[in-house]
Coordinates of C-alpha atoms in Angstrom, one line a residue:
Chain E
M299 CA 111.1 60.5 157.0
Y300 CA 110.8 59.7 160.9
S301 CA 111.8 59.4 164.2
Q302 CA 112.9 56.5 165.8
G303 CA 110.9 54.6 169.0
L304 CA 110.5 57.4 171.6
I305 CA 113.4 58.4 173.8
G306 CA 113.0 59.9 177.3
A307 CA 109.2 61.2 177.3
D308 CA 108.0 61.4 180.6
G309 CA 104.5 60.7 180.5
S310 CA 103.8 61.1 184.2
T311 CA 100.3 62.7 184.9
V312 CA 98.9 64.1 188.3
E313 CA 95.1 64.4 187.0
T314 CA 92.4 62.6 188.9
E315 CA 91.2 59.4 188.6
E316 CA 88.2 60.1 186.8
F317 CA 89.5 62.6 184.5
L318 CA 92.0 59.9 183.4
E319 CA 89.2 57.5 183.5
A320 CA 86.8 59.2 181.6
F321 CA 90.0 60.4 178.9
Q322 CA 90.8 56.8 178.8
K323 CA 87.3 55.9 177.9
R324 CA 87.4 58.2 174.8
V325 CA 90.8 56.9 173.8
D326 CA 89.5 53.1 173.9
A327 CA 86.2 54.1 171.7
E328 CA 88.8 55.4 169.2
Q329 CA 87.4 58.8 169.3
K330 CA 90.4 61.2 168.0
I331 CA 91.4 63.5 170.8
E332 CA 91.6 67.5 169.2
P333 CA 93.4 69.9 170.2
N334 CA 90.9 71.8 172.2
D335 CA 89.9 68.7 174.2
P336 CA 90.7 68.1 177.7
M337 CA 93.5 65.9 177.8
P338 CA 96.1 64.7 180.6
E339 CA 99.3 66.6 181.0
G340 CA 101.4 63.4 180.6
Y341 CA 99.6 63.1 176.9
R342 CA 99.9 66.3 175.5
R343 CA 103.8 66.1 176.9
T344 CA 104.3 62.9 175.3
L345 CA 102.8 63.8 172.0
V346 CA 105.1 67.1 172.0
R347 CA 108.1 65.3 172.4
Q348 CA 107.0 62.7 169.7
I349 CA 105.9 64.7 167.1
S350 CA 108.5 67.5 167.4
Q351 CA 111.2 64.8 167.3
H352 CA 109.7 63.5 164.5
A353 CA 109.5 67.3 163.0
H354 CA 113.4 67.6 163.9
S355 CA 113.7 64.4 162.1
E356 CA 112.6 65.7 159.0
I357 CA 114.5 68.8 159.1
V358 CA 117.9 67.2 159.9
G359 CA 116.8 64.6 157.3
M360 CA 117.2 67.2 154.7
L361 CA 121.1 67.1 155.2
P362 CA 122.2 63.8 154.3
E363 CA 120.2 64.0 150.9
G364 CA 120.8 67.5 150.5
N365 CA 124.5 66.6 150.3
W366 CA 124.0 64.9 146.7
I367 CA 121.5 67.3 144.9
T368 CA 124.2 69.2 143.5
R369 CA 125.6 65.8 142.2
A370 CA 123.1 64.0 141.3
P371 CA 123.7 61.7 138.4
T372 CA 121.1 62.9 135.7
L373 CA 118.6 65.6 135.5
R374 CA 115.7 63.2 136.0
R375 CA 117.3 62.0 139.6
K376 CA 118.2 65.4 140.6
A377 CA 114.6 66.5 140.0
A378 CA 113.3 63.9 141.9
L379 CA 116.0 64.2 144.6
L380 CA 115.2 67.6 145.1
A381 CA 111.5 67.0 144.9
K382 CA 112.1 64.6 148.1
V383 CA 114.1 66.6 150.2
Q384 CA 111.5 69.7 149.4
D385 CA 108.7 66.9 150.9
E386 CA 110.6 66.4 153.8
G387 CA 110.7 70.0 154.7
G388 CA 107.0 70.3 153.9
H389 CA 106.6 67.5 156.5
G390 CA 108.7 69.1 159.1
L391 CA 106.0 72.3 158.6
Y392 CA 103.0 70.2 159.1
L393 CA 104.6 68.3 162.0
Y394 CA 105.8 71.5 163.7
S395 CA 102.2 72.9 163.2
A396 CA 100.6 69.7 164.6
A397 CA 102.9 70.4 167.5
E398 CA 101.7 73.7 167.9
T399 CA 97.9 72.6 168.3
L400 CA 99.4 71.7 172.0
G401 CA 100.6 75.0 172.9
V402 CA 104.2 75.1 171.7
S403 CA 105.8 77.1 169.3
R404 CA 107.9 76.4 166.2
E405 CA 110.8 78.9 167.7
E406 CA 110.5 76.8 171.0
L407 CA 111.0 73.3 169.4
T408 CA 113.7 74.7 167.1
D409 CA 115.6 76.3 170.2
Q410 CA 115.5 72.5 171.7
L411 CA 117.0 70.9 168.4
L412 CA 119.8 73.7 168.1
T413 CA 120.4 73.3 172.1
G414 CA 120.5 69.5 171.8
A415 CA 117.6 69.3 174.3
A416 CA 115.7 67.7 171.8
K417 CA 116.3 64.3 169.7
Y418 CA 115.8 63.4 166.2
S419 CA 116.2 60.1 164.2
S420 CA 119.5 58.7 164.9
I421 CA 119.9 57.3 161.4
F422 CA 120.5 61.1 160.0
N423 CA 124.1 60.7 161.9
Y424 CA 125.0 58.3 159.3
P425 CA 126.8 59.8 156.5
A426 CA 125.7 59.6 152.8
L427 CA 128.6 58.6 151.1
T428 CA 127.4 57.5 147.5
W429 CA 124.8 58.1 145.0
A430 CA 123.8 54.6 146.2
D431 CA 123.1 55.8 149.8
I432 CA 120.5 58.0 148.1
G433 CA 118.6 54.8 147.1
A434 CA 119.4 53.0 150.3
I435 CA 117.9 55.7 152.3
G436 CA 114.7 56.0 150.2
W437 CA 114.3 52.2 150.4
L438 CA 115.2 51.3 153.7
V439 CA 115.0 54.5 155.8
D440 CA 111.8 55.7 154.2
G441 CA 110.7 52.2 154.0
A442 CA 111.1 51.6 158.1
A443 CA 109.5 55.2 158.6
I444 CA 106.1 54.1 157.0
M445 CA 106.5 50.9 158.7
N446 CA 106.3 53.2 162.1
Q447 CA 104.0 55.8 160.0
I448 CA 101.2 53.8 159.2
A449 CA 100.7 52.6 162.7
L450 CA 100.6 56.1 163.4
C451 CA 98.0 57.0 161.0
R452 CA 95.3 55.7 163.7
C453 CA 97.2 57.6 166.6
S454 CA 94.7 58.8 168.9
Y455 CA 95.7 62.6 168.5
G456 CA 93.4 63.8 165.5
P457 CA 96.2 66.5 164.0
Y458 CA 98.9 64.0 164.2
S459 CA 97.3 61.1 162.5
R460 CA 96.1 63.6 160.0
A461 CA 99.3 64.6 159.4
M462 CA 100.7 60.8 159.1
I463 CA 97.9 59.9 156.6
R464 CA 99.1 62.5 154.2
I465 CA 103.1 61.9 154.9
C466 CA 102.8 58.5 154.3
K467 CA 101.4 58.8 150.7
E468 CA 104.6 60.9 150.0
E469 CA 106.4 58.6 151.9
S470 CA 105.8 55.3 150.0
F471 CA 106.4 57.6 146.7
H472 CA 110.1 58.0 148.1
Q473 CA 110.5 54.6 149.0
R474 CA 109.7 53.2 145.1
Q475 CA 111.8 55.7 144.2
G476 CA 114.8 54.9 146.3
Y477 CA 114.4 51.2 145.4
E478 CA 114.4 52.0 141.6
I479 CA 117.8 54.0 141.9
L480 CA 119.1 50.5 143.5
L481 CA 117.6 48.6 141.2
T482 CA 119.1 50.5 138.1
L483 CA 122.7 50.3 140.0
C484 CA 121.8 46.8 140.7
R485 CA 121.1 45.8 136.5
G486 CA 124.5 48.0 135.7
T487 CA 128.2 47.6 135.8
D488 CA 130.0 45.9 138.9
A489 CA 130.9 49.4 139.8
Q490 CA 127.6 50.3 140.4
K491 CA 126.7 47.0 142.0
K492 CA 129.6 47.0 144.7
M493 CA 128.4 50.9 145.4
A494 CA 124.8 49.2 146.0
Q495 CA 125.8 46.8 148.3
E496 CA 128.5 49.0 150.3
A497 CA 125.3 51.4 150.7
V498 CA 123.1 48.8 151.7
N499 CA 125.8 47.4 154.3
R500 CA 125.9 50.7 155.8
I501 CA 122.3 51.6 156.1
W502 CA 120.9 48.2 156.9
W503 CA 121.6 48.2 160.4
P504 CA 120.8 52.0 161.4
A505 CA 117.6 51.1 159.6
L506 CA 116.8 48.5 162.0
M507 CA 117.6 50.7 164.9
M508 CA 115.3 53.3 163.7
F509 CA 112.4 51.3 165.4
G510 CA 114.0 52.2 169.0
P511 CA 115.1 50.1 171.9
H512 CA 113.7 46.5 172.4
D513 CA 109.9 46.6 173.9
S514 CA 111.7 45.4 177.1
A515 CA 114.2 48.2 177.3
S516 CA 111.7 50.9 176.0
T517 CA 110.7 53.0 179.1
H518 CA 107.4 54.6 178.0
S519 CA 106.1 52.5 175.6
D520 CA 103.3 51.0 177.6
Q521 CA 101.8 54.4 178.4
S522 CA 102.0 55.4 174.8
M523 CA 100.3 52.1 173.9
H524 CA 97.4 52.2 176.3
W525 CA 96.7 56.1 175.1
K526 CA 96.9 54.4 171.5
I527 CA 99.6 57.4 170.5
K528 CA 101.7 54.5 169.6
R529 CA 99.9 51.3 168.3
F530 CA 102.1 48.9 168.0
S531 CA 105.7 48.1 169.5
N532 CA 109.2 48.5 168.5
D533 CA 110.0 45.0 168.0
N534 CA 107.0 44.1 166.2
L535 CA 107.5 46.7 163.6
R536 CA 110.8 45.9 163.5
D537 CA 110.1 42.3 162.6
K538 CA 107.7 43.3 160.0
F539 CA 110.3 45.3 158.3
V540 CA 112.7 42.7 158.0
N541 CA 109.9 40.0 156.8
A542 CA 108.6 42.9 154.0
T543 CA 112.5 44.0 153.4
V544 CA 114.4 40.5 152.7
P545 CA 112.6 39.6 149.7
Q546 CA 113.3 42.9 148.2
A547 CA 117.0 42.7 148.7
E548 CA 116.8 39.3 147.2
Y549 CA 115.2 40.5 144.2
L550 CA 117.8 43.2 143.9
G551 CA 120.4 40.6 144.1
L552 CA 121.7 42.2 147.4
T553 CA 123.1 40.6 150.7
V554 CA 121.7 42.0 153.9
P555 CA 124.4 42.4 156.3
D556 CA 123.6 39.6 158.7
P557 CA 125.4 36.2 158.8
N558 CA 122.6 34.9 160.9
L559 CA 119.8 36.0 158.9
K560 CA 117.6 33.2 158.4
W561 CA 113.7 32.1 157.1
N562 CA 112.1 30.8 160.7
E563 CA 109.1 28.5 159.1
E564 CA 107.5 28.0 162.5
K565 CA 107.3 32.0 163.3
Q566 CA 106.5 32.7 159.7
G567 CA 109.2 35.3 159.9
Y568 CA 112.8 35.9 159.7
D569 CA 115.1 35.3 162.7
Y570 CA 118.3 38.0 162.5
S571 CA 120.9 39.0 164.6
D572 CA 120.6 41.4 167.6
I573 CA 121.3 45.1 167.0
D574 CA 124.3 46.6 168.4
W575 CA 123.0 48.4 171.2
D576 CA 126.1 49.9 172.3
E577 CA 126.4 51.5 168.9
F578 CA 122.9 52.6 169.3
W579 CA 123.4 54.2 172.7
R580 CA 126.6 55.7 171.6
V581 CA 124.8 57.6 168.2
V582 CA 121.5 58.2 170.1
K583 CA 124.1 60.2 173.0
G584 CA 125.6 62.1 170.3
D585 CA 128.8 60.1 169.1
G586 CA 127.5 58.9 165.9
I587 CA 130.0 60.0 162.6
C588 CA 127.7 62.9 161.8
N589 CA 125.7 64.2 165.3
R590 CA 128.0 67.4 165.3
D591 CA 128.2 68.4 161.9
R592 CA 124.5 67.9 161.6
I593 CA 123.6 70.1 164.5
K594 CA 126.4 72.7 163.3
A595 CA 124.9 72.9 160.0
R596 CA 121.2 73.6 161.6
Q597 CA 122.9 75.9 163.8
K598 CA 124.8 77.9 161.0
A599 CA 121.2 78.2 158.9
H600 CA 119.6 79.4 162.4
R601 CA 122.5 82.0 162.8
E602 CA 122.8 83.1 159.3
G603 CA 119.4 83.6 158.7
A604 CA 118.5 85.3 162.2
W605 CA 119.0 89.1 160.5
V606 CA 116.4 87.7 157.9
R607 CA 113.9 86.7 160.0
E608 CA 114.6 89.9 161.9
A609 CA 114.0 92.1 159.0
A610 CA 110.7 90.0 158.0
L611 CA 109.3 90.7 161.7
A612 CA 110.4 94.6 161.4
F613 CA 108.7 94.9 158.2
A614 CA 105.3 93.1 159.4
E615 CA 105.3 95.4 162.4
K616 CA 105.7 98.4 160.1
R617 CA 103.1 97.3 157.9
A618 CA 100.9 96.5 160.8
G619 CA 101.4 100.0 162.3
A620 CA 100.8 101.6 159.0
A621 CA 97.4 99.8 158.8
D622 CA 96.5 100.7 162.2
A623 CA 97.7 104.5 161.5
A624 CA 95.3 104.3 158.2
R625 CA 92.6 103.1 160.2
T626 CA 92.8 105.5 163.2
A627 CA 93.2 108.4 160.7
A628 CA 90.0 107.3 158.6
E629 CA 88.0 106.9 162.0
Chain H
M184 CA 114.6 78.2 107.2
V185 CA 116.4 78.1 110.7
D186 CA 120.0 76.9 111.0
N187 CA 119.9 74.1 112.8
N188 CA 123.0 74.5 114.4
L189 CA 122.4 78.0 115.4
L190 CA 118.9 76.9 116.7
F191 CA 120.9 74.3 118.6
Q192 CA 123.3 76.7 120.0
Y193 CA 120.4 79.0 121.1
L194 CA 118.6 76.7 122.6
L195 CA 121.7 75.5 124.7
R196 CA 122.2 78.9 125.7
L197 CA 118.6 78.9 127.3
G198 CA 118.9 75.8 128.8
D199 CA 122.2 76.7 130.4
D200 CA 120.9 79.7 132.0
Q201 CA 118.2 77.7 133.6
Q202 CA 120.1 74.6 134.7
I203 CA 122.9 77.0 136.2
L204 CA 120.7 78.9 138.2
S205 CA 118.7 75.6 139.6
Q206 CA 122.1 74.1 140.5
R207 CA 123.3 77.6 142.7
L208 CA 119.6 77.6 144.3
S209 CA 119.4 74.1 145.2
E210 CA 123.0 74.7 147.1
W211 CA 120.3 76.1 149.7
C212 CA 118.3 73.2 150.4
G213 CA 118.3 72.3 154.0
H214 CA 120.5 75.9 154.6
A215 CA 117.5 78.9 154.3
P216 CA 116.6 81.2 156.8
T217 CA 113.4 79.6 157.0
L218 CA 111.9 76.6 156.4
E219 CA 109.6 78.3 154.4
E220 CA 112.2 79.4 152.4
D221 CA 113.7 76.1 151.8
L222 CA 110.8 75.0 150.3
A223 CA 110.4 78.0 148.3
L224 CA 113.8 78.0 146.7
A225 CA 113.7 74.2 146.2
N226 CA 110.6 74.8 144.4
I227 CA 112.0 77.9 142.3
A228 CA 115.2 75.5 141.6
L229 CA 112.8 72.8 140.4
D230 CA 110.9 75.0 138.2
L231 CA 114.2 76.2 136.5
L232 CA 115.2 72.2 136.3
G233 CA 112.3 71.8 134.5
Q234 CA 112.7 74.3 131.9
A235 CA 116.4 73.5 131.7
R236 CA 115.6 69.6 130.6
S237 CA 113.0 70.7 128.0
L238 CA 115.4 73.1 126.5
Y239 CA 118.2 70.3 126.7
T240 CA 115.8 67.7 125.3
Y241 CA 114.8 69.8 122.2
A242 CA 118.6 70.9 121.9
G243 CA 119.3 67.5 121.3
E244 CA 116.8 66.7 118.5
V245 CA 117.7 69.8 116.6
E246 CA 121.2 68.6 117.0
G247 CA 120.3 65.2 115.5
A248 CA 123.7 63.6 116.8
G249 CA 121.7 61.4 119.4
R250 CA 122.5 63.3 122.5
D251 CA 120.1 63.5 125.2
E252 CA 119.6 65.7 128.0
D253 CA 122.4 64.6 130.2
Q254 CA 124.9 64.3 127.9
L255 CA 124.1 68.4 127.0
A256 CA 123.5 69.3 130.7
F257 CA 126.9 67.2 132.0
L258 CA 128.9 66.6 129.3
R259 CA 130.6 69.7 128.0
Y260 CA 133.6 71.7 128.8
E261 CA 133.5 74.8 130.8
N262 CA 133.7 77.3 127.8
E263 CA 131.2 75.3 126.2
Y264 CA 128.1 76.5 128.8
T265 CA 127.0 80.1 127.4
N266 CA 125.1 80.8 130.3
A267 CA 125.4 84.5 131.6
L268 CA 127.4 85.3 134.3
I269 CA 124.7 86.3 136.8
V270 CA 123.4 82.7 137.3
E271 CA 126.9 81.5 137.9
R272 CA 128.0 84.0 140.7
P273 CA 128.0 82.4 144.2
N274 CA 125.0 82.5 146.3
G275 CA 126.5 85.0 148.9
D276 CA 123.8 85.7 151.8
F277 CA 120.2 85.8 151.5
A278 CA 119.9 89.3 150.1
H279 CA 122.6 88.3 147.4
T280 CA 120.4 85.2 146.1
I281 CA 117.1 87.2 146.2
T282 CA 118.9 90.1 144.4
R283 CA 120.1 88.1 141.4
Q284 CA 116.4 86.2 141.5
L285 CA 114.8 89.5 140.9
F286 CA 117.3 90.7 138.7
Y287 CA 116.9 87.3 136.4
S288 CA 113.3 86.3 137.4
V289 CA 112.1 90.0 136.1
Y290 CA 113.9 89.4 132.9
M291 CA 113.1 85.7 132.5
D292 CA 109.1 86.8 132.9
L293 CA 109.9 89.3 130.0
H294 CA 111.7 87.0 127.9
W295 CA 109.4 84.0 128.2
N296 CA 106.5 86.1 127.3
A297 CA 108.4 87.2 124.3
L298 CA 108.9 84.2 123.3
L299 CA 105.2 83.2 123.3
S300 CA 105.3 84.4 119.8
S301 CA 108.1 82.8 118.8
K302 CA 107.8 80.9 115.3
D303 CA 109.2 77.9 116.8
E304 CA 106.4 75.6 118.2
T305 CA 108.4 73.8 120.8
V306 CA 109.8 77.0 121.9
R307 CA 106.4 78.6 122.3
A308 CA 105.1 75.5 124.2
I309 CA 108.3 75.6 126.9
A310 CA 107.9 79.2 127.0
A311 CA 104.0 78.7 127.6
K312 CA 104.8 76.7 130.6
A313 CA 107.3 78.9 131.6
V314 CA 105.5 82.0 132.0
K315 CA 103.4 80.4 134.8
E316 CA 106.2 79.5 136.8
V317 CA 108.3 82.8 136.2
D318 CA 105.5 84.6 137.6
Y319 CA 105.6 83.2 141.2
H320 CA 109.7 83.7 141.3
V321 CA 109.3 87.2 140.4
R322 CA 106.5 88.1 143.2
H323 CA 108.7 85.6 145.5
A324 CA 111.9 87.9 144.9
A325 CA 109.8 91.0 144.7
E326 CA 108.1 90.4 147.9
W327 CA 111.5 89.7 149.9
V328 CA 113.6 92.8 148.3
I329 CA 110.8 94.9 149.7
R330 CA 111.0 93.2 153.2
L331 CA 114.5 93.3 153.4
G332 CA 114.9 96.8 152.0
Q333 CA 112.2 98.1 154.7
G334 CA 113.0 95.6 157.2
T335 CA 116.1 96.6 159.4
E336 CA 119.3 98.6 159.0
E337 CA 121.2 95.7 158.9
S338 CA 118.7 93.8 155.9
H339 CA 118.8 97.3 154.2
Q340 CA 123.0 97.5 154.0
R341 CA 122.9 93.7 152.9
M342 CA 120.6 94.6 150.2
V343 CA 122.7 97.8 149.4
E344 CA 125.6 95.3 148.9
A345 CA 124.0 92.8 147.0
L346 CA 122.6 95.5 144.5
E347 CA 126.2 96.5 144.1
E348 CA 127.3 93.5 143.2
F349 CA 124.8 92.0 141.1
A350 CA 123.9 95.0 138.8
I351 CA 127.4 94.7 136.8
Y352 CA 126.1 91.3 135.5
T353 CA 122.7 92.7 134.3
G354 CA 123.9 94.2 131.4
E355 CA 124.6 90.8 129.6
L356 CA 121.2 89.7 129.5
F357 CA 120.0 92.2 127.2
E358 CA 123.1 91.7 124.6
M359 CA 122.2 91.2 121.0
D360 CA 125.0 89.1 120.0
D361 CA 125.5 87.4 116.6
L362 CA 123.4 84.6 117.6
A363 CA 120.6 86.1 119.6
Q364 CA 120.7 88.4 116.5
Q365 CA 120.0 85.6 114.2
M366 CA 117.6 84.0 116.0
F367 CA 115.6 86.8 116.1
K368 CA 115.5 87.7 112.6
A369 CA 114.6 84.1 112.2
G370 CA 111.6 84.8 114.2
V371 CA 112.4 82.3 117.2
G372 CA 114.3 84.8 119.3
V373 CA 113.6 88.0 120.9
D374 CA 115.1 91.3 120.4
L375 CA 116.4 91.6 124.3
T376 CA 117.2 94.9 123.8
L377 CA 113.8 95.8 123.7
L378 CA 113.1 94.0 126.8
R379 CA 115.6 96.5 128.7
P380 CA 113.4 99.6 129.4
E381 CA 110.6 97.1 130.7
W382 CA 112.9 95.4 132.6
E383 CA 114.6 98.7 134.2
Q384 CA 111.2 100.2 135.3
Q385 CA 109.9 97.0 137.0
I386 CA 113.1 96.8 138.8
A387 CA 113.1 100.3 139.8
A388 CA 109.5 100.3 140.8
V389 CA 110.5 97.2 143.6
L390 CA 113.6 99.1 144.6
G391 CA 111.5 102.3 145.2
E392 CA 109.1 100.3 147.0
A393 CA 111.9 99.0 149.2
G394 CA 113.5 102.0 149.3
L395 CA 116.3 100.9 147.6
R396 CA 117.9 102.2 144.5
M397 CA 119.5 100.7 141.6
P398 CA 123.6 101.7 141.9
E399 CA 125.4 103.2 139.3
V400 CA 127.2 101.2 136.7
N401 CA 130.4 102.2 134.8
W402 CA 130.9 99.2 133.2
M403 CA 128.9 95.8 132.5
Q404 CA 131.0 92.3 132.8
T405 CA 130.0 90.2 130.3
G406 CA 131.7 86.6 128.4
G407 CA 129.4 83.9 129.6
R408 CA 127.4 84.0 126.0
S409 CA 131.1 83.3 124.4
G410 CA 132.1 80.8 126.9
E411 CA 134.2 83.4 129.0
H412 CA 133.0 82.3 132.4
T413 CA 133.9 83.7 135.8
E414 CA 136.2 81.7 138.0
H415 CA 133.3 80.0 139.9
L416 CA 131.9 78.0 137.1
G417 CA 134.4 75.7 137.2
H418 CA 134.0 74.9 140.3
L419 CA 130.0 74.4 140.0
L420 CA 130.6 72.3 137.1
C421 CA 132.8 69.6 139.3
E422 CA 130.4 69.1 141.5
L423 CA 127.5 69.1 138.9
Q424 CA 129.6 66.7 136.6
Y425 CA 131.1 64.3 139.2
M426 CA 128.9 61.2 138.9
Q427 CA 129.3 61.6 134.9
R428 CA 132.8 62.1 134.7
A429 CA 133.7 59.8 137.6
Y430 CA 131.4 56.8 136.1
P431 CA 131.4 57.3 132.3
G432 CA 129.0 55.7 130.1
M433 CA 126.7 54.5 133.1
T434 CA 122.9 54.4 133.4
W435 CA 121.7 56.0 136.6

């Protein structure tokens, strides 16, 4: 899954004009920036922030879906969901590794998540209440994530771009899986259709929020676009998502919960209501229904796993010590 | 000629072991001590789930009553599940989960390897796939047992407690009740008692390297094979069966 439009990154730099110009020239020439290349501090900081938000989102994103693994309705669905959540953990791993190429450690980043200093995608602060939510999350949340991530495959930072290419392949599989869950429900009984519609009602707006604030309110978008960290604006991607998704909802026979949704012939796209930005900011700031539970769950896993990590470290040190001693004895 | 009803019961038993342990392991997903372990435990849970699916599907065919993997996996009463008690025990801390994994994976490694020469072709095919998977499960558990046994005082102590808790459930794995004996005689199943010395040796070797040892056990708990479970299975089934019970007869 994915982190929403970047919030609160400070991209300010103090490098000389010449340095910045030379850097910009490389970016403009579509040369990938690699870990050991010189880069403006602001570029590095923005990327660390963005990649780690993205990694944290994958990790926290394991929780709402993980909540349904033990209750999946069939063995086939359980296997697919377990594999999906496992993929998300894998995405988290690549992304932490990509962030580490910029000189931060996974431990530091994890600390930032656990103390609330780092953000993750607000979508995961909404609950997964029924089995249909697993379908709707796959279809809409992974769908929105793909919209963002396809664009990030061309990000100027090499390791992030390459991680995105790999992640996108898995995400599109997840999205089809989610859609197929809903399709099965929509062809099922009235109770199943109702379950599907209610899940879409819950997840539609939070999915649109995943693209972040309006371009006019997105503080650091310009600099990120200039550096080609971001390739498309938040509103642009959100429109693309709505245009792609509404026909899919029609095929399912589900209603998009927006009375103002209407095809606009002139712009060849849908008009839709404005997002409830009060809700958006409230959830970003920590008052969504699941914010506290999500962080508590991560803190608990971290705290209860501390002795395991300490033991692994102590064991590795003993092994290394024994190997050193053996080498010294042999010399 | 193998009695189909006995073969059916035997396949369910094997399937239940894998399914219930898979369910337990998947409870860890998102809550493990490291991200790598989140992935590893989910991976093992997936392998076990795959094995359970093959076994249930084949059991349904053998039964010939039109029941598919899901009807067998989800729609039986508690006392109709015949998994060993060890797999239904709660996860406890990571030392508990890993101890159970070591005991169980070494047992299944020997068991699947022996089933490679089963007279039943489908059982052989399922075993051939499973032996490759369980090899990793054994290595994963053994490495962790050694790490935790030798790691810190705390991890060592937690391992001692975990061994204490699970040792009493290991005897049941090697029991030869009437069904097991008949399946062995028919050439489908395995004489489990023959696996035990090798199991004990392998466990002792891993524990030895970890600086741990198998606790002395005066009484081995038993009951799972005849549907007499611990109090924990009912709760596990509440979750497992929730959707199928709440929305009966629907397609998912």
